PDB file of C-alpha atoms and ligand atoms in Angstrom:
ATOM      1  CA  MET A   1      12.557   5.953 -10.602  1.00 59.00           C
ATOM      2  CA  ARG A   2      14.324   7.446 -13.616  1.00 65.00           C
ATOM      3  CA  GLY A   3      12.300   5.004 -15.736  1.00 76.00           C
ATOM      4  CA  CYS A   4       9.018   6.493 -14.453  1.00 80.00           C
ATOM      5  CA  PHE A   5      10.200  10.039 -15.137  1.00 84.00           C
ATOM      6  CA  SER A   6      11.099   9.092 -18.672  1.00 87.00           C
ATOM      7  CA  VAL A   7       8.095   6.848 -19.547  1.00 87.00           C
ATOM      8  CA  THR A   8       5.587   9.429 -18.307  1.00 86.00           C
ATOM      9  CA  GLY A   9       7.268  12.242 -20.269  1.00 90.00           C
ATOM     10  CA  VAL A  10       7.948  14.233 -17.067  1.00 89.00           C
ATOM     11  CA  GLU A  11      11.697  14.184 -17.736  1.00 90.00           C
ATOM     12  CA  ASP A  12      11.249  15.784 -21.186  1.00 93.00           C
ATOM     13  CA  VAL A  13       8.983  18.514 -19.825  1.00 93.00           C
ATOM     14  CA  CYS A  14      11.411  19.278 -16.982  1.00 93.00           C
ATOM     15  CA  GLU A  15      14.313  19.457 -19.417  1.00 93.00           C
ATOM     16  CA  ARG A  16      12.382  21.798 -21.695  1.00 96.00           C
ATOM     17  CA  LEU A  17      11.470  24.086 -18.800  1.00 95.00           C
ATOM     18  CA  GLY A  18      14.863  23.880 -17.060  1.00 95.00           C
ATOM     19  CA  VAL A  19      13.280  22.422 -13.921  1.00 91.00           C
ATOM     20  CA  PRO A  20      15.298  19.858 -11.914  1.00 90.00           C
ATOM     21  CA  CYS A  21      13.624  16.446 -11.732  1.00 89.00           C
ATOM     22  CA  VAL A  22      14.673  14.792  -8.457  1.00 89.00           C
ATOM     23  CA  PRO A  23      13.726  11.564  -6.660  1.00 89.00           C
ATOM     24  CA  LEU A  24      12.066  12.005  -3.259  1.00 93.00           C
ATOM     25  CA  ASP A  25      14.737  10.303  -1.128  1.00 94.00           C
ATOM     26  CA  ASP A  26      16.582  11.180   2.130  1.00 96.00           C
ATOM     27  CA  PRO A  27      13.935  10.147   4.693  1.00 97.00           C
ATOM     28  CA  VAL A  28      13.114  12.148   7.803  1.00 97.00           C
ATOM     29  CA  GLU A  29      10.930  10.518  10.482  1.00 97.00           C
ATOM     30  CA  VAL A  30       7.866  12.573  11.387  1.00 97.00           C
ATOM     31  CA  SER A  31       4.643  11.963  13.300  1.00 97.00           C
ATOM     32  CA  GLY A  32       1.030  12.493  12.356  1.00 97.00           C
ATOM     33  CA  GLU A  33      -2.048  12.620  14.590  1.00 97.00           C
ATOM     34  CA  VAL A  34      -2.828   8.921  14.180  1.00 96.00           C
ATOM     35  CA  PHE A  35       0.442   7.364  12.945  1.00 96.00           C
ATOM     36  CA  GLN A  36       4.027   7.910  14.054  1.00 96.00           C
ATOM     37  CA  LYS A  37       7.413   7.260  12.459  1.00 96.00           C
ATOM     38  CA  ILE A  38       6.400   8.218   8.934  1.00 97.00           C
ATOM     39  CA  LYS A  39       9.446   8.619   6.698  1.00 97.00           C
ATOM     40  CA  ILE A  40       8.928  11.614   4.412  1.00 97.00           C
ATOM     41  CA  SER A  41      11.538  12.928   1.981  1.00 97.00           C
ATOM     42  CA  ARG A  42      13.610  15.808   3.380  1.00 97.00           C
ATOM     43  CA  LYS A  43      13.268  17.521  -0.014  1.00 97.00           C
ATOM     44  CA  VAL A  44       9.522  17.831   0.592  1.00 97.00           C
ATOM     45  CA  LEU A  45       9.792  18.881   4.233  1.00 98.00           C
ATOM     46  CA  GLU A  46      12.409  21.535   3.466  1.00 97.00           C
ATOM     47  CA  ALA A  47      10.777  22.868   0.296  1.00 97.00           C
ATOM     48  CA  ASP A  48       9.630  26.487   0.399  1.00 97.00           C
ATOM     49  CA  LYS A  49       6.242  25.444  -0.950  1.00 97.00           C
ATOM     50  CA  VAL A  50       4.681  22.199  -2.180  1.00 98.00           C
ATOM     51  CA  VAL A  51       2.278  22.208  -5.122  1.00 98.00           C
ATOM     52  CA  ASN A  52       0.299  18.975  -5.418  1.00 98.00           C
ATOM     53  CA  LEU A  53      -0.563  17.714  -8.939  1.00 96.00           C
ATOM     54  CA  PRO A  54      -2.814  14.628  -8.753  1.00 98.00           C
ATOM     55  CA  LYS A  55      -4.648  12.894 -11.602  1.00 97.00           C
ATOM     56  CA  LEU A  56      -8.336  12.009 -11.389  1.00 98.00           C
ATOM     57  CA  LYS A  57      -8.248   8.224 -11.337  1.00 97.00           C
ATOM     58  CA  THR A  58      -9.695   5.197  -9.646  1.00 97.00           C
ATOM     59  CA  HIS A  59      -7.789   2.998  -7.198  1.00 94.00           C
ATOM     60  CA  SER A  60      -8.701  -0.612  -6.462  1.00 88.00           C
ATOM     61  CA  GLN A  61      -7.849  -0.343  -2.763  1.00 87.00           C
ATOM     62  CA  MET A  62      -8.765   3.238  -1.785  1.00 93.00           C
ATOM     63  CA  VAL A  63     -11.447   3.686  -4.518  1.00 95.00           C
ATOM     64  CA  MET A  64     -10.023   6.999  -5.822  1.00 96.00           C
ATOM     65  CA  THR A  65      -6.639   8.702  -6.119  1.00 95.00           C
ATOM     66  CA  LEU A  66      -7.184  12.432  -5.751  1.00 98.00           C
ATOM     67  CA  GLY A  67      -5.408  15.275  -3.941  1.00 98.00           C
ATOM     68  CA  VAL A  68      -5.109  13.767  -0.466  1.00 98.00           C
ATOM     69  CA  LYS A  69      -3.865  10.352  -1.570  1.00 98.00           C
ATOM     70  CA  ASN A  70      -1.370  11.861  -4.000  1.00 98.00           C
ATOM     71  CA  THR A  71       0.932  13.087  -1.228  1.00 98.00           C
ATOM     72  CA  PHE A  72       1.561   9.441  -0.208  1.00 97.00           C
ATOM     73  CA  GLY A  73       4.225   9.742  -2.941  1.00 95.00           C
ATOM     74  CA  CYS A  74       6.275  11.864  -0.509  1.00 97.00           C
ATOM     75  CA  VAL A  75       6.919   8.749   1.614  1.00 97.00           C
ATOM     76  CA  VAL A  76      10.357   7.497   0.663  1.00 95.00           C
ATOM     77  CA  GLY A  77      10.732   4.485  -1.664  1.00 87.00           C
ATOM     78  CA  LEU A  78       9.902   1.038  -0.319  1.00 83.00           C
ATOM     79  CA  GLU A  79       8.647   2.520   2.938  1.00 90.00           C
ATOM     80  CA  LYS A  80       5.394   2.880   1.020  1.00 89.00           C
ATOM     81  CA  SER A  81       4.971  -0.914   0.796  1.00 85.00           C
ATOM     82  CA  SER A  82       5.712  -1.393   4.485  1.00 87.00           C
ATOM     83  CA  TRP A  83       2.792   0.876   5.361  1.00 92.00           C
ATOM     84  CA  HIS A  84       0.433  -1.634   3.798  1.00 85.00           C
ATOM     85  CA  MET A  85       1.417  -3.950   6.663  1.00 84.00           C
ATOM     86  CA  ARG A  86       1.359  -1.293   9.378  1.00 88.00           C
ATOM     87  CA  ALA A  87      -1.991   0.226   8.367  1.00 89.00           C
ATOM     88  CA  LYS A  88      -3.685  -3.032   7.506  1.00 75.00           C
ATOM     89  CA  ASN A  89      -7.283  -2.069   6.887  1.00 85.00           C
ATOM     90  CA  TYR A  90      -8.622   0.569   4.536  1.00 88.00           C
ATOM     91  CA  ASP A  91      -9.883   2.823   7.326  1.00 92.00           C
ATOM     92  CA  ASP A  92      -6.417   2.890   8.926  1.00 94.00           C
ATOM     93  CA  PHE A  93      -4.823   3.486   5.550  1.00 95.00           C
ATOM     94  CA  ALA A  94      -7.147   6.432   4.886  1.00 96.00           C
ATOM     95  CA  ASN A  95      -6.134   7.918   8.239  1.00 97.00           C
ATOM     96  CA  LEU A  96      -2.472   7.426   7.357  1.00 97.00           C
ATOM     97  CA  LEU A  97      -3.016   9.255   4.043  1.00 98.00           C
ATOM     98  CA  ILE A  98      -4.716  12.105   5.888  1.00 98.00           C
ATOM     99  CA  ASP A  99      -1.823  12.312   8.384  1.00 98.00           C
ATOM    100  CA  ILE A 100       0.721  12.429   5.544  1.00 98.00           C
ATOM    101  CA  HIS A 101      -1.234  15.026   3.623  1.00 98.00           C
ATOM    102  CA  ARG A 102      -1.437  17.273   6.681  1.00 98.00           C
ATOM    103  CA  ILE A 103       2.330  16.947   7.258  1.00 98.00           C
ATOM    104  CA  VAL A 104       3.186  17.725   3.618  1.00 98.00           C
ATOM    105  CA  SER A 105       0.589  20.517   3.607  1.00 98.00           C
ATOM    106  CA  PRO A 106       0.651  21.635  -0.055  1.00 98.00           C
ATOM    107  CA  VAL A 107      -0.127  25.308  -0.678  1.00 98.00           C
ATOM    108  CA  LEU A 108      -2.062  24.436  -3.823  1.00 98.00           C
ATOM    109  CA  THR A 109      -3.625  21.322  -5.340  1.00 98.00           C
ATOM    110  CA  ILE A 110      -4.306  21.205  -9.075  1.00 98.00           C
ATOM    111  CA  LEU A 111      -6.259  18.109 -10.104  1.00 98.00           C
ATOM    112  CA  ASP A 112      -5.793  17.035 -13.712  1.00 98.00           C
ATOM    113  CA  GLY A 113      -9.027  15.366 -14.694  1.00 97.00           C
ATOM    114  CA  VAL A 114      -8.967  16.282 -18.369  1.00 98.00           C
ATOM    115  CA  GLU A 115      -8.138  12.691 -19.266  1.00 97.00           C
ATOM    116  CA  GLY A 116      -8.748  10.539 -16.192  1.00 97.00           C
ATOM    117  CA  MET A 117      -9.171   6.867 -15.445  1.00 97.00           C
ATOM    118  CA  GLU A 118     -12.155   4.745 -14.418  1.00 97.00           C
ATOM    119  CA  GLY A 119     -12.566   1.022 -13.685  1.00 94.00           C
ATOM    120  CA  ASN A 120      -9.718  -0.978 -12.175  1.00 90.00           C
ATOM    121  CA  GLY A 121      -7.199   1.816 -11.651  1.00 89.00           C
ATOM    122  CA  PRO A 122      -4.539   2.829 -11.058  1.00 88.00           C
ATOM    123  CA  THR A 123      -2.961   0.396 -13.544  1.00 84.00           C
ATOM    124  CA  ASN A 124      -5.661  -1.584 -15.317  1.00 85.00           C
ATOM    125  CA  GLY A 125      -8.402   1.003 -15.642  1.00 91.00           C
ATOM    126  CA  LYS A 126      -9.823   2.663 -18.760  1.00 95.00           C
ATOM    127  CA  LYS A 127      -9.026   6.162 -19.926  1.00 96.00           C
ATOM    128  CA  LYS A 128     -11.983   8.532 -19.661  1.00 97.00           C
ATOM    129  CA  HIS A 129     -12.346  12.132 -20.736  1.00 98.00           C
ATOM    130  CA  PHE A 130     -13.739  14.135 -17.798  1.00 97.00           C
ATOM    131  CA  GLY A 131     -12.620  17.521 -19.121  1.00 97.00           C
ATOM    132  CA  LEU A 132     -11.958  18.754 -15.588  1.00 98.00           C
ATOM    133  CA  VAL A 133      -9.214  20.862 -14.058  1.00 98.00           C
ATOM    134  CA  ALA A 134      -9.967  21.557 -10.386  1.00 98.00           C
ATOM    135  CA  VAL A 135      -7.854  23.865  -8.232  1.00 98.00           C
ATOM    136  CA  SER A 136      -7.943  24.531  -4.500  1.00 98.00           C
ATOM    137  CA  LYS A 137      -5.684  25.649  -1.696  1.00 98.00           C
ATOM    138  CA  ASN A 138      -7.176  22.771   0.280  1.00 98.00           C
ATOM    139  CA  ALA A 139      -7.139  19.209  -1.098  1.00 98.00           C
ATOM    140  CA  PHE A 140      -9.660  17.976   1.497  1.00 98.00           C
ATOM    141  CA  ALA A 141     -12.166  20.474   0.105  1.00 98.00           C
ATOM    142  CA  LEU A 142     -11.217  19.664  -3.483  1.00 98.00           C
ATOM    143  CA  ASP A 143     -11.583  15.885  -3.038  1.00 98.00           C
ATOM    144  CA  ASP A 144     -14.868  16.341  -1.196  1.00 98.00           C
ATOM    145  CA  ALA A 145     -16.305  18.515  -3.971  1.00 98.00           C
ATOM    146  CA  VAL A 146     -15.098  16.298  -6.840  1.00 98.00           C
ATOM    147  CA  CYS A 147     -16.386  13.097  -5.204  1.00 97.00           C
ATOM    148  CA  LYS A 148     -19.753  14.717  -4.513  1.00 96.00           C
ATOM    149  CA  ALA A 149     -19.972  15.799  -8.160  1.00 96.00           C
ATOM    150  CA  LEU A 150     -19.214  12.207  -9.213  1.00 96.00           C
ATOM    151  CA  GLY A 151     -21.780  10.882  -6.709  1.00 95.00           C
ATOM    152  CA  ILE A 152     -19.198   8.698  -4.917  1.00 95.00           C
ATOM    153  CA  ASP A 153     -18.305  10.645  -1.756  1.00 96.00           C
ATOM    154  CA  HIS A 154     -19.942   7.950   0.443  1.00 93.00           C
ATOM    155  CA  VAL A 155     -17.538   5.206  -0.786  1.00 94.00           C
ATOM    156  CA  VAL A 156     -14.218   7.074  -0.851  1.00 96.00           C
ATOM    157  CA  TYR A 157     -12.342   6.291   2.374  1.00 95.00           C
ATOM    158  CA  THR A 158     -10.245   9.458   2.551  1.00 97.00           C
ATOM    159  CA  VAL A 159     -13.311  11.656   2.044  1.00 98.00           C
ATOM    160  CA  GLN A 160     -15.267   9.789   4.724  1.00 97.00           C
ATOM    161  CA  HIS A 161     -12.434   9.931   7.275  1.00 97.00           C
ATOM    162  CA  ALA A 162     -11.572  13.564   6.499  1.00 98.00           C
ATOM    163  CA  ARG A 163     -15.177  14.423   7.337  1.00 98.00           C
ATOM    164  CA  LYS A 164     -15.008  12.374  10.554  1.00 97.00           C
ATOM    165  CA  ARG A 165     -11.787  14.130  11.577  1.00 97.00           C
ATOM    166  CA  ARG A 166     -13.348  17.494  10.708  1.00 97.00           C
ATOM    167  CA  VAL A 167     -10.488  18.546   8.453  1.00 98.00           C
ATOM    168  CA  VAL A 168     -12.717  19.488   5.501  1.00 98.00           C
ATOM    169  CA  PRO A 169     -13.202  23.266   5.649  1.00 98.00           C
ATOM    170  CA  ASP A 170     -16.335  25.053   4.479  1.00 98.00           C
ATOM    171  CA  TYR A 171     -15.863  25.682   0.793  1.00 97.00           C
ATOM    172  CA  GLU A 172     -17.465  27.376  -2.152  1.00 97.00           C
ATOM    173  CA  ILE A 173     -17.495  25.851  -5.628  1.00 97.00           C
ATOM    174  CA  VAL A 174     -16.819  28.098  -8.599  1.00 97.00           C
ATOM    175  CA  GLY A 175     -17.864  26.517 -11.890  1.00 95.00           C
ATOM    176  CA  THR A 176     -19.844  23.352 -12.595  1.00 94.00           C
ATOM    177  CA  PHE A 177     -18.891  19.728 -13.042  1.00 95.00           C
ATOM    178  CA  HIS A 178     -21.041  16.615 -13.164  1.00 91.00           C
ATOM    179  CA  ALA A 179     -19.976  13.241 -14.502  1.00 95.00           C
ATOM    180  CA  SER A 180     -20.373   9.537 -13.892  1.00 96.00           C
ATOM    181  CA  ILE A 181     -17.496   7.178 -13.209  1.00 96.00           C
ATOM    182  CA  GLN A 182     -17.164   3.412 -13.244  1.00 95.00           C
ATOM    183  CA  LEU A 183     -15.620   2.400  -9.912  1.00 94.00           C
ATOM    184  CA  PRO A 184     -13.094  -0.450  -9.483  1.00 91.00           C
ATOM    185  CA  SER A 185     -14.581  -3.943  -9.353  1.00 85.00           C
ATOM    186  CA  THR A 186     -13.471  -4.095  -5.696  1.00 81.00           C
ATOM    187  CA  VAL A 187     -16.307  -1.659  -4.938  1.00 82.00           C
ATOM    188  CA  SER A 188     -19.544  -3.551  -5.401  1.00 65.00           C
ATOM    189  CA  THR A 189     -23.169  -2.530  -5.360  1.00 56.00           C
ATOM    190  CA  LEU A 190     -23.142  -3.869  -1.802  1.00 51.00           C
ATOM    191  CA  ASP A 191     -20.474  -1.329  -0.839  1.00 57.00           C
ATOM    192  CA  ARG A 192     -22.600   1.417  -2.213  1.00 54.00           C
ATOM    193  CA  LEU A 193     -25.580   0.183  -0.204  1.00 53.00           C
ATOM    194  CA  SER A 194     -23.848  -0.797   3.000  1.00 52.00           C
ATOM    195  CA  ARG A 195     -20.156  -1.000   3.785  1.00 54.00           C
ATOM    196  CA  THR A 196     -20.914  -3.002   6.941  1.00 54.00           C
ATOM    197  CA  PHE A 197     -22.786  -5.698   5.004  1.00 54.00           C
ATOM    198  CA  SER A 198     -20.143  -5.813   2.295  1.00 53.00           C
ATOM    199  CA  ARG A 199     -17.461  -6.833   4.802  1.00 54.00           C
ATOM    200  CA  PHE A 200     -18.811 -10.397   4.475  1.00 56.00           C
ATOM    201  CA  PHE A 201     -17.864 -10.446   0.793  1.00 61.00           C
ATOM    202  CA  VAL A 202     -14.350  -9.328   0.018  1.00 73.00           C
ATOM    203  CA  LYS A 203     -12.194  -9.562  -3.081  1.00 80.00           C
ATOM    204  CA  TYR A 204      -8.881 -11.366  -3.161  1.00 87.00           C
ATOM    205  CA  PRO A 205      -6.172 -11.336  -5.852  1.00 94.00           C
ATOM    206  CA  LYS A 206      -5.827 -14.394  -8.060  1.00 94.00           C
ATOM    207  CA  ILE A 207      -3.089 -15.027 -10.622  1.00 96.00           C
ATOM    208  CA  ASP A 208      -4.312 -15.591 -14.163  1.00 95.00           C
ATOM    209  CA  THR A 209      -1.725 -18.220 -15.125  1.00 96.00           C
ATOM    210  CA  ARG A 210      -2.463 -17.781 -18.848  1.00 96.00           C
ATOM    211  CA  LYS A 211      -1.455 -14.129 -18.758  1.00 96.00           C
ATOM    212  CA  CYS A 212       1.357 -14.270 -16.136  1.00 97.00           C
ATOM    213  CA  VAL A 213       4.851 -14.075 -17.635  1.00 97.00           C
ATOM    214  CA  LYS A 214       6.559 -14.735 -14.270  1.00 96.00           C
ATOM    215  CA  CYS A 215       8.308 -11.367 -14.165  1.00 96.00           C
ATOM    216  CA  ARG A 216       8.049 -11.619 -10.322  1.00 96.00           C
ATOM    217  CA  LEU A 217       7.223  -7.936  -9.886  1.00 95.00           C
ATOM    218  CA  CYS A 218       4.182  -8.757  -7.751  1.00 96.00           C
ATOM    219  CA  GLU A 219       6.199 -11.210  -5.631  1.00 96.00           C
ATOM    220  CA  GLU A 220       8.871  -8.570  -4.983  1.00 94.00           C
ATOM    221  CA  ARG A 221       6.385  -5.847  -4.117  1.00 91.00           C
ATOM    222  CA  CYS A 222       3.915  -7.856  -2.000  1.00 93.00           C
ATOM    223  CA  PRO A 223       4.319  -6.385   1.521  1.00 89.00           C
ATOM    224  CA  ALA A 224       3.006  -9.607   3.132  1.00 90.00           C
ATOM    225  CA  SER A 225       5.262 -12.021   1.180  1.00 93.00           C
ATOM    226  CA  ALA A 226       2.081 -13.833   0.214  1.00 95.00           C
ATOM    227  CA  ILE A 227       2.962 -14.559  -3.431  1.00 97.00           C
ATOM    228  CA  ASP A 228       5.006 -17.472  -4.730  1.00 97.00           C
ATOM    229  CA  ILE A 229       5.470 -17.025  -8.463  1.00 97.00           C
ATOM    230  CA  SER A 230       7.269 -20.359  -8.915  1.00 96.00           C
ATOM    231  CA  SER A 231       3.997 -22.121  -8.087  1.00 96.00           C
ATOM    232  CA  GLN A 232       1.854 -19.119  -9.130  1.00 96.00           C
ATOM    233  CA  ARG A 233      -0.028 -19.294  -5.855  1.00 95.00           C
ATOM    234  CA  ILE A 234      -1.117 -16.713  -3.287  1.00 96.00           C
ATOM    235  CA  ASP A 235      -1.231 -17.530   0.419  1.00 94.00           C
ATOM    236  CA  TYR A 236      -4.596 -16.109   1.507  1.00 91.00           C
ATOM    237  CA  GLN A 237      -3.697 -16.563   5.183  1.00 90.00           C
ATOM    238  CA  LYS A 238      -0.983 -13.933   4.691  1.00 91.00           C
ATOM    239  CA  CYS A 239      -2.693 -11.679   2.109  1.00 92.00           C
ATOM    240  CA  ILE A 240      -3.846  -8.339   3.560  1.00 87.00           C
ATOM    241  CA  ARG A 241      -5.765  -7.315   0.392  1.00 86.00           C
ATOM    242  CA  CYS A 242      -3.682  -4.219  -0.312  1.00 89.00           C
ATOM    243  CA  TYR A 243      -3.969  -4.944  -4.078  1.00 89.00           C
ATOM    244  CA  VAL A 244      -0.391  -3.785  -4.691  1.00 90.00           C
ATOM    245  CA  CYS A 245       0.057  -6.901  -6.868  1.00 94.00           C
ATOM    246  CA  HIS A 246      -2.923  -5.888  -8.980  1.00 91.00           C
ATOM    247  CA  GLU A 247      -1.533  -2.381  -9.235  1.00 89.00           C
ATOM    248  CA  VAL A 248       1.976  -3.334 -10.344  1.00 90.00           C
ATOM    249  CA  CYS A 249       1.302  -6.253 -12.701  1.00 93.00           C
ATOM    250  CA  PRO A 250       2.193  -5.093 -16.222  1.00 91.00           C
ATOM    251  CA  GLN A 251       0.264  -7.984 -17.839  1.00 92.00           C
ATOM    252  CA  ASP A 252      -3.118  -7.483 -16.127  1.00 91.00           C
ATOM    253  CA  ALA A 253      -2.583 -11.016 -14.807  1.00 95.00           C
ATOM    254  CA  ILE A 254      -3.885 -10.390 -11.286  1.00 94.00           C
ATOM    255  CA  LYS A 255      -7.652 -10.748 -11.150  1.00 90.00           C
ATOM    256  CA  LEU A 256      -9.726  -9.718  -8.160  1.00 86.00           C
ATOM    257  CA  VAL A 257     -12.225 -12.389  -7.174  1.00 85.00           C
ATOM    258  CA  ARG A 258     -14.895 -12.296  -4.531  1.00 76.00           C
ATOM    259  CA  ARG A 259     -14.616 -14.836  -1.701  1.00 69.00           C
ATOM    260  CA  LEU A 260     -16.842 -15.343   1.293  1.00 59.00           C
ATOM    261  CA  VAL A 261     -14.727 -14.858   4.459  1.00 51.00           C
TER     262      VAL A 261
HETATM  263  S1  LIG B 301       3.482  -9.119 -11.921  1.00 79.08           S
HETATM  264 FE1  LIG B 301       1.937 -10.141 -13.188  1.00 79.08          FE
HETATM  265  S2  LIG B 301       3.094 -11.070 -14.857  1.00 79.08           S
HETATM  266 FE2  LIG B 301       4.579 -10.536 -13.258  1.00 79.08          FE
HETATM  267  S3  LIG B 301       4.753 -12.410 -12.027  1.00 79.08           S
HETATM  268 FE3  LIG B 301       3.144 -11.165 -11.070  1.00 79.08          FE
HETATM  269  S4  LIG B 301       1.229 -11.890 -11.992  1.00 79.08           S
HETATM  270 FE4  LIG B 301       2.899 -12.632 -13.265  1.00 79.08          FE
HETATM  271  S1  LIG B 302      -1.048 -10.894  -2.471  1.00 79.08           S
HETATM  272 FE1  LIG B 302      -1.436  -8.895  -3.416  1.00 79.08          FE
HETATM  273  S2  LIG B 302      -3.182  -8.090  -2.259  1.00 79.08           S
HETATM  274 FE2  LIG B 302      -2.324  -9.778  -1.045  1.00 79.08          FE
HETATM  275  S3  LIG B 302      -0.877  -8.769   0.343  1.00 79.08           S
HETATM  276 FE3  LIG B 302       0.283  -9.399  -1.454  1.00 79.08          FE
HETATM  277  S4  LIG B 302       0.298  -7.592  -2.797  1.00 79.08           S
HETATM  278 FE4  LIG B 302      -1.310  -7.280  -1.260  1.00 79.08          FE
END
């Protein structure tokens, strides 16, 4: 955790401003509308106010990381990985993210989309200048507006499920923003046309043995224990397509390949 603070430069900024930089530990079990026994850090639950600071970036599993998904970071440590097994499909996972966001309930969300990411985010995407800072008291409204402006609201799971659960308030947009974005390769033209049809063609992770340095990070983080780095093989009977391996691989050695299921 300290490594992340330091690599991202957050530690330096906190030091300069005299702001304590603390890990979100000390879990407290809470319940959402759809999911129960969610372990959120006590520091978040007991904070006077939470301000949510997401980046505008793509995400191979959930399509985009914006305000609502960002509060998943309040789930303590490795509990995050276990949720990939408990909320196995993307619709369930979106509902989990909505539950968590409503529990954390930030008073303000400030989206940093000045330099964002497109393509195979959140790790292997490409930097893109969007020149956007978006602010709202309500992240459901903010995500809805930003995805509409990008023309992708119909493929972003959290936006779709927030609308279904009627948690997106009426909102007014002040200012203008229009941009295009290249989505992760896990979202195909078929997804854009019909999510039902696209279920027949799904993408699975595959290890690029030329790039893999056998650091075992993917093996350690795979919530389904589907990876064996000694043989560099993935057990597709166990794989739940959470793409955590793709996200954590520092060598871009996990490719996503389409397979007929
Ligand atoms: S994280 Fe990437 S480099 Fe490390 S073992 Fe897995 S595939 Fe290989
Ligand atoms: S192999 Fe990768 S995509 Fe499959 S369950 Fe493990 S981490 Fe998730």
